[in-house]
mmCIF file of C-alpha atoms and ligand atoms in Angstrom:
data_model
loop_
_atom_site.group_PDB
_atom_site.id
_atom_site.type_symbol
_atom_site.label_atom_id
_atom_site.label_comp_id
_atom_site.label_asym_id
_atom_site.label_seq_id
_atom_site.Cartn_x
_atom_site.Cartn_y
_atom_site.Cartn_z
ATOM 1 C CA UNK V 121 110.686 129.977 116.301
ATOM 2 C CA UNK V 122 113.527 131.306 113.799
ATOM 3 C CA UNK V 123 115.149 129.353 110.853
ATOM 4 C CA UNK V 124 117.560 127.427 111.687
ATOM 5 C CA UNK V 125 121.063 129.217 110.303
ATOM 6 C CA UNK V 126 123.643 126.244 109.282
ATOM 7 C CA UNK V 127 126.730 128.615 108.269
ATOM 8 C CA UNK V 128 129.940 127.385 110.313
ATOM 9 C CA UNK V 129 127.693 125.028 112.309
ATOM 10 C CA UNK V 130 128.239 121.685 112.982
ATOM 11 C CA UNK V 131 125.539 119.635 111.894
ATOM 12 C CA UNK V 132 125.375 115.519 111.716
ATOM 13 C CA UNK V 133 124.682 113.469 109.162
ATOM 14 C CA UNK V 134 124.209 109.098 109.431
ATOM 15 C CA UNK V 135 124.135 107.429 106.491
ATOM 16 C CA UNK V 136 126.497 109.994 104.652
ATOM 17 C CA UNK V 137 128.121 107.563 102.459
ATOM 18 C CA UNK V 138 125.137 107.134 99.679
ATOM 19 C CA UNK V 139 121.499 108.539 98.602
ATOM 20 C CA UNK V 140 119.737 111.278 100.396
ATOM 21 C CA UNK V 141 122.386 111.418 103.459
ATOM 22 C CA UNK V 142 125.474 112.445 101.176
ATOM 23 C CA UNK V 143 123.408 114.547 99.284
ATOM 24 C CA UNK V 144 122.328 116.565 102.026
ATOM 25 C CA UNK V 145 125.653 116.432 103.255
ATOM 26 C CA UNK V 146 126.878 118.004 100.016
ATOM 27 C CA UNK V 147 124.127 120.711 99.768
ATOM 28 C CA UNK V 148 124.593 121.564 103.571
ATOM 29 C CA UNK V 149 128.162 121.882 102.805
ATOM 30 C CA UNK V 150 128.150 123.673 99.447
ATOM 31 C CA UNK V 151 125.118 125.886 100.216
ATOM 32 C CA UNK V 152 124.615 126.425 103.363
ATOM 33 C CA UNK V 153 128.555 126.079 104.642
ATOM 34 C CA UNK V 154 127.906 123.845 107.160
ATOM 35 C CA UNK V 155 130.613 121.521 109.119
ATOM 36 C CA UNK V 156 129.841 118.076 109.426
ATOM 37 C CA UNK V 157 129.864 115.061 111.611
ATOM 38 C CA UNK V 158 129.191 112.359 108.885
ATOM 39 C CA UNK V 159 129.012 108.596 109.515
ATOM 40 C CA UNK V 160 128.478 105.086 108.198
ATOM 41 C CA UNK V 161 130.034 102.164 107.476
ATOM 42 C CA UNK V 162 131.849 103.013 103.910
ATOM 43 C CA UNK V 163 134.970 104.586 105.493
ATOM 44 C CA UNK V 164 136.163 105.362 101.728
ATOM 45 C CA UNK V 165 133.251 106.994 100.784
ATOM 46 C CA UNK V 166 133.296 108.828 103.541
ATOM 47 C CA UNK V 167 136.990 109.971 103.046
ATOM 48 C CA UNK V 168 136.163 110.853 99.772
ATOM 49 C CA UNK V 169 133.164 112.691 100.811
ATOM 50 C CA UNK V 170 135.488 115.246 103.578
ATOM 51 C CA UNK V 171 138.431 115.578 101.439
ATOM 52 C CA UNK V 172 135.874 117.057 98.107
ATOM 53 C CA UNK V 173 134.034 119.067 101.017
ATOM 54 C CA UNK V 174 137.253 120.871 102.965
ATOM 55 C CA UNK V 175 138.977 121.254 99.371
ATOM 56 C CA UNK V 176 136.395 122.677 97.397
ATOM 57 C CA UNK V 177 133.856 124.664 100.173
ATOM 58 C CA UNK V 178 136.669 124.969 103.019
ATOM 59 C CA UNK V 179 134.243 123.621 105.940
ATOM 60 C CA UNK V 180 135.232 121.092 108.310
ATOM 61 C CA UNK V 181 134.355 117.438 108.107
ATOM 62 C CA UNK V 182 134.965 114.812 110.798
ATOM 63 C CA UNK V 183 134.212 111.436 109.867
ATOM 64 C CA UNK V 184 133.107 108.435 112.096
ATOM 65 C CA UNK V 185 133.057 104.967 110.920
ATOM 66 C CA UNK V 186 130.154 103.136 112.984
ATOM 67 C CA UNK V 187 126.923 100.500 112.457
ATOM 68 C CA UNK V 188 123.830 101.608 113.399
ATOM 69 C CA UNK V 189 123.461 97.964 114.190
ATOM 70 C CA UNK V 190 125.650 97.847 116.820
ATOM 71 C CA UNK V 191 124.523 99.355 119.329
ATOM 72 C CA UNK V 192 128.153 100.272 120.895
ATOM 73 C CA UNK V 193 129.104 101.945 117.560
ATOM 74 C CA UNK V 194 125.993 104.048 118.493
ATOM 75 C CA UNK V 195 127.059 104.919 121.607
ATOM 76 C CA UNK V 196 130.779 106.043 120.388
ATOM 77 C CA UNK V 197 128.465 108.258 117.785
ATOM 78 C CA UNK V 198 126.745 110.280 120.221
ATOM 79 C CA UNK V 199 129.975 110.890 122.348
ATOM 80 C CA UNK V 200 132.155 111.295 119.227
ATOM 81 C CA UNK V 201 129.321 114.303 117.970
ATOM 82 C CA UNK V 202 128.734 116.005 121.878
ATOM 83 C CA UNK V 203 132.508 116.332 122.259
ATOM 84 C CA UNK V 204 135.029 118.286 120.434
ATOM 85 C CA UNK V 205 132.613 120.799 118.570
ATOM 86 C CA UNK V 206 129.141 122.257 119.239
ATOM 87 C CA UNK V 207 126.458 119.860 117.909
ATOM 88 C CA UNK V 208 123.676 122.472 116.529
ATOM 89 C CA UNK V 209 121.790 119.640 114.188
ATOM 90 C CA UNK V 210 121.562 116.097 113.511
ATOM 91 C CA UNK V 211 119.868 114.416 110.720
ATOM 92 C CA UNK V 212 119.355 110.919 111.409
ATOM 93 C CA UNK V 213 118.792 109.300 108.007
ATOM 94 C CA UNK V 214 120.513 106.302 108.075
ATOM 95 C CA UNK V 215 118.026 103.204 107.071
ATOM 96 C CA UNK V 216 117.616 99.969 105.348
ATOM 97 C CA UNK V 217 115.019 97.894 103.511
ATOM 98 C CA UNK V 218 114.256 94.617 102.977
ATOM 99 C CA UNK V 219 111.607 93.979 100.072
ATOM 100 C CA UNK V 220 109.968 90.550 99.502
ATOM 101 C CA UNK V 221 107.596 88.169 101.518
ATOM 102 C CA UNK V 222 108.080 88.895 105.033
ATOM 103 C CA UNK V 223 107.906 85.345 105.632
ATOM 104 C CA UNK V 224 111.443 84.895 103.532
ATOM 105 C CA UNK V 225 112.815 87.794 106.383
ATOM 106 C CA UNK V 226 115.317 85.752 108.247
ATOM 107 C CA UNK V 227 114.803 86.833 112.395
ATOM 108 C CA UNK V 228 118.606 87.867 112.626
ATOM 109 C CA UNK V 229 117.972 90.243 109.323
ATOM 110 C CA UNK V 230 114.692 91.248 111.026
ATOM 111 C CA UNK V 231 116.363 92.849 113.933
ATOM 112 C CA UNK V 232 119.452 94.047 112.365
ATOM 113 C CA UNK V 233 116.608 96.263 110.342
ATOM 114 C CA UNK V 234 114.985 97.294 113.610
ATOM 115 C CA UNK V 235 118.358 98.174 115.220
ATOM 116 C CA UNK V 236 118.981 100.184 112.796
ATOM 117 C CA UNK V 237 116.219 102.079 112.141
ATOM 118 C CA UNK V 238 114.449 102.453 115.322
ATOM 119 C CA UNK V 239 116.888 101.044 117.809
ATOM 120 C CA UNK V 240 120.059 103.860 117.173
ATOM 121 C CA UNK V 241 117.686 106.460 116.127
ATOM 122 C CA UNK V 242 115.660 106.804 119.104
ATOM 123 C CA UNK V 243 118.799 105.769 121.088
ATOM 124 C CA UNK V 244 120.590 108.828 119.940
ATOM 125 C CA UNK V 245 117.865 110.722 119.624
ATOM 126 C CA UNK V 246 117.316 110.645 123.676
ATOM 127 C CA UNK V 247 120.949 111.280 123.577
ATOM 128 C CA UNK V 248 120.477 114.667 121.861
ATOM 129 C CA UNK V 249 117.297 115.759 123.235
ATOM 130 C CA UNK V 250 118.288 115.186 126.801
ATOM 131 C CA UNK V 251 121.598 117.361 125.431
ATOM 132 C CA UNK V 252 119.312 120.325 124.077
ATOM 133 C CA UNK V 253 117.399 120.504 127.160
ATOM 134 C CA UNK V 254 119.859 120.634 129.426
ATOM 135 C CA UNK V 255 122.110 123.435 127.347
ATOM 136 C CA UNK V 256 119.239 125.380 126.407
ATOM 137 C CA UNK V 257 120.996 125.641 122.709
ATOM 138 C CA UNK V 258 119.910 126.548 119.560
ATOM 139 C CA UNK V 259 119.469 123.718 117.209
ATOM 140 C CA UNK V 260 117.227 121.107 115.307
ATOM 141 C CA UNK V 261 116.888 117.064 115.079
ATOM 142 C CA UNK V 262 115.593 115.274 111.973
ATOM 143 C CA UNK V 263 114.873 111.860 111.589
ATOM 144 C CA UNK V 264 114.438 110.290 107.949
ATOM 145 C CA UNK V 265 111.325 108.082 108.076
ATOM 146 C CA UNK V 266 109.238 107.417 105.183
ATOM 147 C CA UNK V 267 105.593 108.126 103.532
ATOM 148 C CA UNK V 268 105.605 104.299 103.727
ATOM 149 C CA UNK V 269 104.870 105.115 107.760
ATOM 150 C CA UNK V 270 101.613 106.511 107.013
ATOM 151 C CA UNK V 271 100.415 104.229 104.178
ATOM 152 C CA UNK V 272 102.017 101.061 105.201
ATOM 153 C CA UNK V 273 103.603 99.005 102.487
ATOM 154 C CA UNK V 274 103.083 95.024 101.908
ATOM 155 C CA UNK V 275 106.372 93.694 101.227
ATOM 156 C CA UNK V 276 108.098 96.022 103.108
ATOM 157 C CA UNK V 277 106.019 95.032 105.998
ATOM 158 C CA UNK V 278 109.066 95.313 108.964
ATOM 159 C CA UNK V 279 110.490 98.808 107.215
ATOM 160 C CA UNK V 280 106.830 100.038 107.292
ATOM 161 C CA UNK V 281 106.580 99.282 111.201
ATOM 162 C CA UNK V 282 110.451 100.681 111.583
ATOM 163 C CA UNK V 283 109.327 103.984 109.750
ATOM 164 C CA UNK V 284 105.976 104.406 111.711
ATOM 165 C CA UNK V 285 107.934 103.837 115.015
ATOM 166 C CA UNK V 286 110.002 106.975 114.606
ATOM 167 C CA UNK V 287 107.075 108.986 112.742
ATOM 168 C CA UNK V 288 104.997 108.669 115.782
ATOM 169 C CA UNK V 289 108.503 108.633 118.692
ATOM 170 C CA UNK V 290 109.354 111.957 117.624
ATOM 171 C CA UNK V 291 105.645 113.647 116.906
ATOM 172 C CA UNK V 292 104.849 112.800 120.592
ATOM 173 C CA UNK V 293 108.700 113.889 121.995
ATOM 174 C CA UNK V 294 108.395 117.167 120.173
ATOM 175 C CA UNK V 295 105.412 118.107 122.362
ATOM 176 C CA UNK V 296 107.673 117.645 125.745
ATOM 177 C CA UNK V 297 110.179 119.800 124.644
ATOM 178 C CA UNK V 298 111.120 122.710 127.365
ATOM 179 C CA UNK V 299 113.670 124.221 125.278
ATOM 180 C CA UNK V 300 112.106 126.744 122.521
ATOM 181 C CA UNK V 301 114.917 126.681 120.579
ATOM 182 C CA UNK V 302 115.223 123.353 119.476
ATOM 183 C CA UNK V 303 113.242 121.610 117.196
ATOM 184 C CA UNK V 304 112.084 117.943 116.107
ATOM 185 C CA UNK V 305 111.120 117.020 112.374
ATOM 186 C CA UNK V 306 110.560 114.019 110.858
ATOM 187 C CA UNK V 307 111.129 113.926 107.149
ATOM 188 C CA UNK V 308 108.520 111.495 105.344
ATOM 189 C CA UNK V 309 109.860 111.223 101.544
ATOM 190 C CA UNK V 310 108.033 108.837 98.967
ATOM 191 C CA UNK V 311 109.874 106.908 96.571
ATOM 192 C CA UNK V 312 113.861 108.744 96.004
ATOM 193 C CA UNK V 313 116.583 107.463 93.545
ATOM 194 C CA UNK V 314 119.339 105.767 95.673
ATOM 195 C CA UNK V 315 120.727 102.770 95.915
ATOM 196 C CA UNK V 316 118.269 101.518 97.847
ATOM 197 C CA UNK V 317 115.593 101.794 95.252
ATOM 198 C CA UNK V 318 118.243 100.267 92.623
ATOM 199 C CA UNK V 319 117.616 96.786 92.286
ATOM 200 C CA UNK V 320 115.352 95.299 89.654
ATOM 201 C CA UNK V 321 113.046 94.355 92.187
ATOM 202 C CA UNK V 322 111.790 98.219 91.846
ATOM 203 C CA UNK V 323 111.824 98.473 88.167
ATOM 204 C CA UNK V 324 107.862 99.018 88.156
ATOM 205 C CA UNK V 325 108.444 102.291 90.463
ATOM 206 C CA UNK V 326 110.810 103.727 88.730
ATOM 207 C CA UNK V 327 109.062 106.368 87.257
ATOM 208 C CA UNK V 328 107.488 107.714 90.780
ATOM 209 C CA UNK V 329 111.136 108.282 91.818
ATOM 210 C CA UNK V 330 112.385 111.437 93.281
ATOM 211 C CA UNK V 331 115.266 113.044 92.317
ATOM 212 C CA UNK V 332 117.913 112.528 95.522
ATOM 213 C CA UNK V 333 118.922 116.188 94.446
ATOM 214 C CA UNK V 334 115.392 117.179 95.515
ATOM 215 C CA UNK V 335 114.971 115.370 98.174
ATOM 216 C CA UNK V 336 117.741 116.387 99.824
ATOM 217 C CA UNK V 337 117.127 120.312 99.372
ATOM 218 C CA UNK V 338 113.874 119.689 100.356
ATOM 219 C CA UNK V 339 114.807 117.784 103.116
ATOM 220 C CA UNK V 340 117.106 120.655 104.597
ATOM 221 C CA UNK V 341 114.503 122.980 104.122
ATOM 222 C CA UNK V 342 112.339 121.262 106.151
ATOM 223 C CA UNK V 343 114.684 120.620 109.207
ATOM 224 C CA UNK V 344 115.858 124.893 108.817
ATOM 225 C CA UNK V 345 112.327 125.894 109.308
ATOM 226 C CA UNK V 346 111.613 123.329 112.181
ATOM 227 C CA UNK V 347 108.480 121.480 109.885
ATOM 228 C CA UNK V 348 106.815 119.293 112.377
ATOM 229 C CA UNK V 349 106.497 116.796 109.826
ATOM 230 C CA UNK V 350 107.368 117.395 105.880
ATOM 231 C CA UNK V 351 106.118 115.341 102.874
ATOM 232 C CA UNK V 352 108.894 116.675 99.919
ATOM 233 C CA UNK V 353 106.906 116.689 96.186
ATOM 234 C CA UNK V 354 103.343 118.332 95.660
ATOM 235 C CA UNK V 355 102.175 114.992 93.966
ATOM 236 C CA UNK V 356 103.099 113.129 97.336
ATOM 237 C CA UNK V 357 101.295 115.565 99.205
ATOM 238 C CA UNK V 358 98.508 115.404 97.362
ATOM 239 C CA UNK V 359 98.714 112.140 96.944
ATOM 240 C CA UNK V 360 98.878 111.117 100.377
ATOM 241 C CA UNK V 361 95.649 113.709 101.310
ATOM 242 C CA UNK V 362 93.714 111.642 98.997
ATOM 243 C CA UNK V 363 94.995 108.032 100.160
ATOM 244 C CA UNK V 364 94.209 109.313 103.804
ATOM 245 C CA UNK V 365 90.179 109.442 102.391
ATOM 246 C CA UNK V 366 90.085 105.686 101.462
ATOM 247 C CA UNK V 367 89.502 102.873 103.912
ATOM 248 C CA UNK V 368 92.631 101.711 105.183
ATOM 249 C CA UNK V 369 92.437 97.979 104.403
ATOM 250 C CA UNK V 370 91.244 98.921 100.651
ATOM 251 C CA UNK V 371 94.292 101.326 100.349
ATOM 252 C CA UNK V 372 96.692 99.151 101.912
ATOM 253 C CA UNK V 373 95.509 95.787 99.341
ATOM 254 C CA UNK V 374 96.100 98.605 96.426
ATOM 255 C CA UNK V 375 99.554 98.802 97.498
ATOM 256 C CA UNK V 376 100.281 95.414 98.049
ATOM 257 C CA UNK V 377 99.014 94.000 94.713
ATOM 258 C CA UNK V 378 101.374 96.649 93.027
ATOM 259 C CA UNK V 379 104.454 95.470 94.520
ATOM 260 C CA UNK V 380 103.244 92.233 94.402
ATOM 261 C CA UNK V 381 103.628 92.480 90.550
ATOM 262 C CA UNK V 382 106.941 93.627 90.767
ATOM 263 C CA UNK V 383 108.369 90.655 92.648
ATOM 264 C CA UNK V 384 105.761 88.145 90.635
ATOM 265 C CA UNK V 385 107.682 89.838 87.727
ATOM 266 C CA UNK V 386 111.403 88.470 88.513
ATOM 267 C CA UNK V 387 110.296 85.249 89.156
ATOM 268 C CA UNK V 388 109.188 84.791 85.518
HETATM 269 N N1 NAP W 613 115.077 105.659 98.617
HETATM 270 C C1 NAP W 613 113.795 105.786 98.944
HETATM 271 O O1 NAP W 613 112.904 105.545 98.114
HETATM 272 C C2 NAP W 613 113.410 106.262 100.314
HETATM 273 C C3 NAP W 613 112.097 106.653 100.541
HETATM 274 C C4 NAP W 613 111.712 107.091 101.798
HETATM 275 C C5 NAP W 613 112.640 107.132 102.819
HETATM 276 N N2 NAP W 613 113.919 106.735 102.588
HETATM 277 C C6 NAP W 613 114.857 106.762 103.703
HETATM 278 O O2 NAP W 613 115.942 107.600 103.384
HETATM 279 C C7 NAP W 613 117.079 107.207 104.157
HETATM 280 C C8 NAP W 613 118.295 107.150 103.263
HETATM 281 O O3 NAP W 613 118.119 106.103 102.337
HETATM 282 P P1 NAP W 613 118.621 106.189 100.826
HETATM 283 O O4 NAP W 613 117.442 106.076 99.971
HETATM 284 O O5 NAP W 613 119.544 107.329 100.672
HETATM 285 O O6 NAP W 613 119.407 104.799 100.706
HETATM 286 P P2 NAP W 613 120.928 104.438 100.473
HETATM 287 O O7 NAP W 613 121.476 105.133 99.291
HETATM 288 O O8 NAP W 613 120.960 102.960 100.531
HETATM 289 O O9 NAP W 613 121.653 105.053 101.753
HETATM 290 C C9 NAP W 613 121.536 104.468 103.031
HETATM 291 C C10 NAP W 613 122.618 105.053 103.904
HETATM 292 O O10 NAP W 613 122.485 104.462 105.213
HETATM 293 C C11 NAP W 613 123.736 103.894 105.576
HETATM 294 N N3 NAP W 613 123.518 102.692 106.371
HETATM 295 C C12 NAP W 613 122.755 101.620 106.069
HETATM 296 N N4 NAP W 613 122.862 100.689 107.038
HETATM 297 C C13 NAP W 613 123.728 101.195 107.960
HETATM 298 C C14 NAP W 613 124.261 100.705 109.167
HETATM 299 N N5 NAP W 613 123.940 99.489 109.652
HETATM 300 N N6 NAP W 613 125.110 101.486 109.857
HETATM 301 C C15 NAP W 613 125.455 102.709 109.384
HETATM 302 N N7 NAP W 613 124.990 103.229 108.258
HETATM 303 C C16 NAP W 613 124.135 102.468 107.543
HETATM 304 C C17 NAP W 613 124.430 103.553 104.263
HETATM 305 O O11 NAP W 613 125.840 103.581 104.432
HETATM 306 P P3 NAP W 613 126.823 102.325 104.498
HETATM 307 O O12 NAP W 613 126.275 101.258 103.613
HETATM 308 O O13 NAP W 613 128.129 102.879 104.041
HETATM 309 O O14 NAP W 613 126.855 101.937 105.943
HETATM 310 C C18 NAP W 613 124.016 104.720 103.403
HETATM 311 O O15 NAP W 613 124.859 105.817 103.613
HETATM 312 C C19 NAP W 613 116.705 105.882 104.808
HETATM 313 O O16 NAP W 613 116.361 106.073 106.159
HETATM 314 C C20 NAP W 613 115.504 105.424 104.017
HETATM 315 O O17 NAP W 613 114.655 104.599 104.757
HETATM 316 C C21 NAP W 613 114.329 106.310 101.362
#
């Protein structure tokens, strides 16, 4: 299968306002001279986001302001990027977190995590697939899920099971696909600096953070040459080759009584 080529496409991005979406957005933008579909719920980062973009590179930037938890703002989303241009990507990277006891996880919060991360994403991933197979285009999907899919993380218990939902949704839906020129990738980053990683609650991981920068470059990288599944950092992949040698339960207690310190730490 060829690259992908992103110049005067239009690609879409969720969860452009912040972190690794509007950095992606940028570097599709300024590198690659992409035009975007971008989306989420900060319309004035958004704004500010197309008016730097079509003043400074000269692409095209359409904005949509939608929830991911709501699942008729996802449905206006998948119309809103099938009409009016020709979708050739997506990047569905639009998540949230909650860190602490899961038993402190009200059920409301609980689902408006799952709605957004698994709910919209497989929702409008079906929406695209069924798109690409029925056009026969060229083009690529990419969902953002997380390393923390593959070595689940205590205290991040439901994001762990939202992450491994879509690792495993779109490994088994690339496998049906008819059309050979479209892809599915699912990016798996570890730890990135973003505001999601900003409270003091992660002050202990700190130091393993990515740079968004690289993340996002690596990120686009691995949706242009259609990576099945892509780790970004050596030390992650490494690191995640030798996790995948100890027993489960042993590496999964390692992880938990690190975090664990970190939230035992604010309480002092
Ligand atoms: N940071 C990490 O360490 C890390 C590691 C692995 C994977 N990831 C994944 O990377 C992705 C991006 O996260 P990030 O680190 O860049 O965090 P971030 O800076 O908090 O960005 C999250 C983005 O998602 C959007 N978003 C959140 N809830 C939304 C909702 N209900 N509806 C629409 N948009 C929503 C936010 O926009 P609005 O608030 O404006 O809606 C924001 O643009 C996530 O899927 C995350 O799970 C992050």
């Amino acid at each position: 299968m060829k690259p992908l080529d992103f110049n005067n496409k239009w690609i879409l991005v969720t969860g452009a306002s912040s972190g690794l979406g509007y950095e992606m957005a940028r570097q599709l933008a300024h590198q690659y001279k992409a035009n975007l579909v971008i989306t989420a719920r900060r319309a004035d980062k958004l704004n500010q986001l197309k008016a730097e973009l079509e003043q400074q590179v000269g692409v095209q930037v359409k904005v949509l302001v939608a929830d991911m938890s709501v699942p008729d703002d996802v449905e206006r989303l998948i119309a809103f990027s099938l009409q009016g241009q020709d979708l050739y990507g997506a990047i569905l990277n639009a998540g949230v977190t909650y860190f602490g006891p899961h038993t402190e996880l009200s059920q409301s919060e609980f689902e408006r995590i799952v709605q957004t991360n698994v709910m919209s994403v497989s929702r409008m991933t079906s929406a695209f697939v069924n798109h690409f197979e029925q056009t026969g285009k060229e083009g690529g999907l990419m969902v953002v899920s997380s390393m923390a899919a593959m070595f689940p993380v205590p205290y991040q218990a439901a994001y762990s099971g939202t992450k491994g939902f879509i690792l495993n949704f779109i490994n088994a839906l690339s496998a049906e696909l008819k059309n050979k020129k479209f892809s599915l990738t699912v990016y798996a980053p570890g730890g990135i600096a973003t505001e999601m990683t900003e409270g003091e609650k992660f002050n202990d991981l700190k130091s393993w953070l990515m740079p968004v920068a690289q993340a996002a470059k690596e990120g686009i990288g691995a949706l242009q040459n259609r990576h099945f599944i892509h780790i970004p950092g050596a030390l992650n992949r490494i690191g995640s080759r030798f996790m995948k040698l100890l027993p489960r339960k042993f590496m999964i207690g390692q992880l938990g009584k690190t975090y664990q310190k970190s939230l035992d730490k604010l309480k002092k």
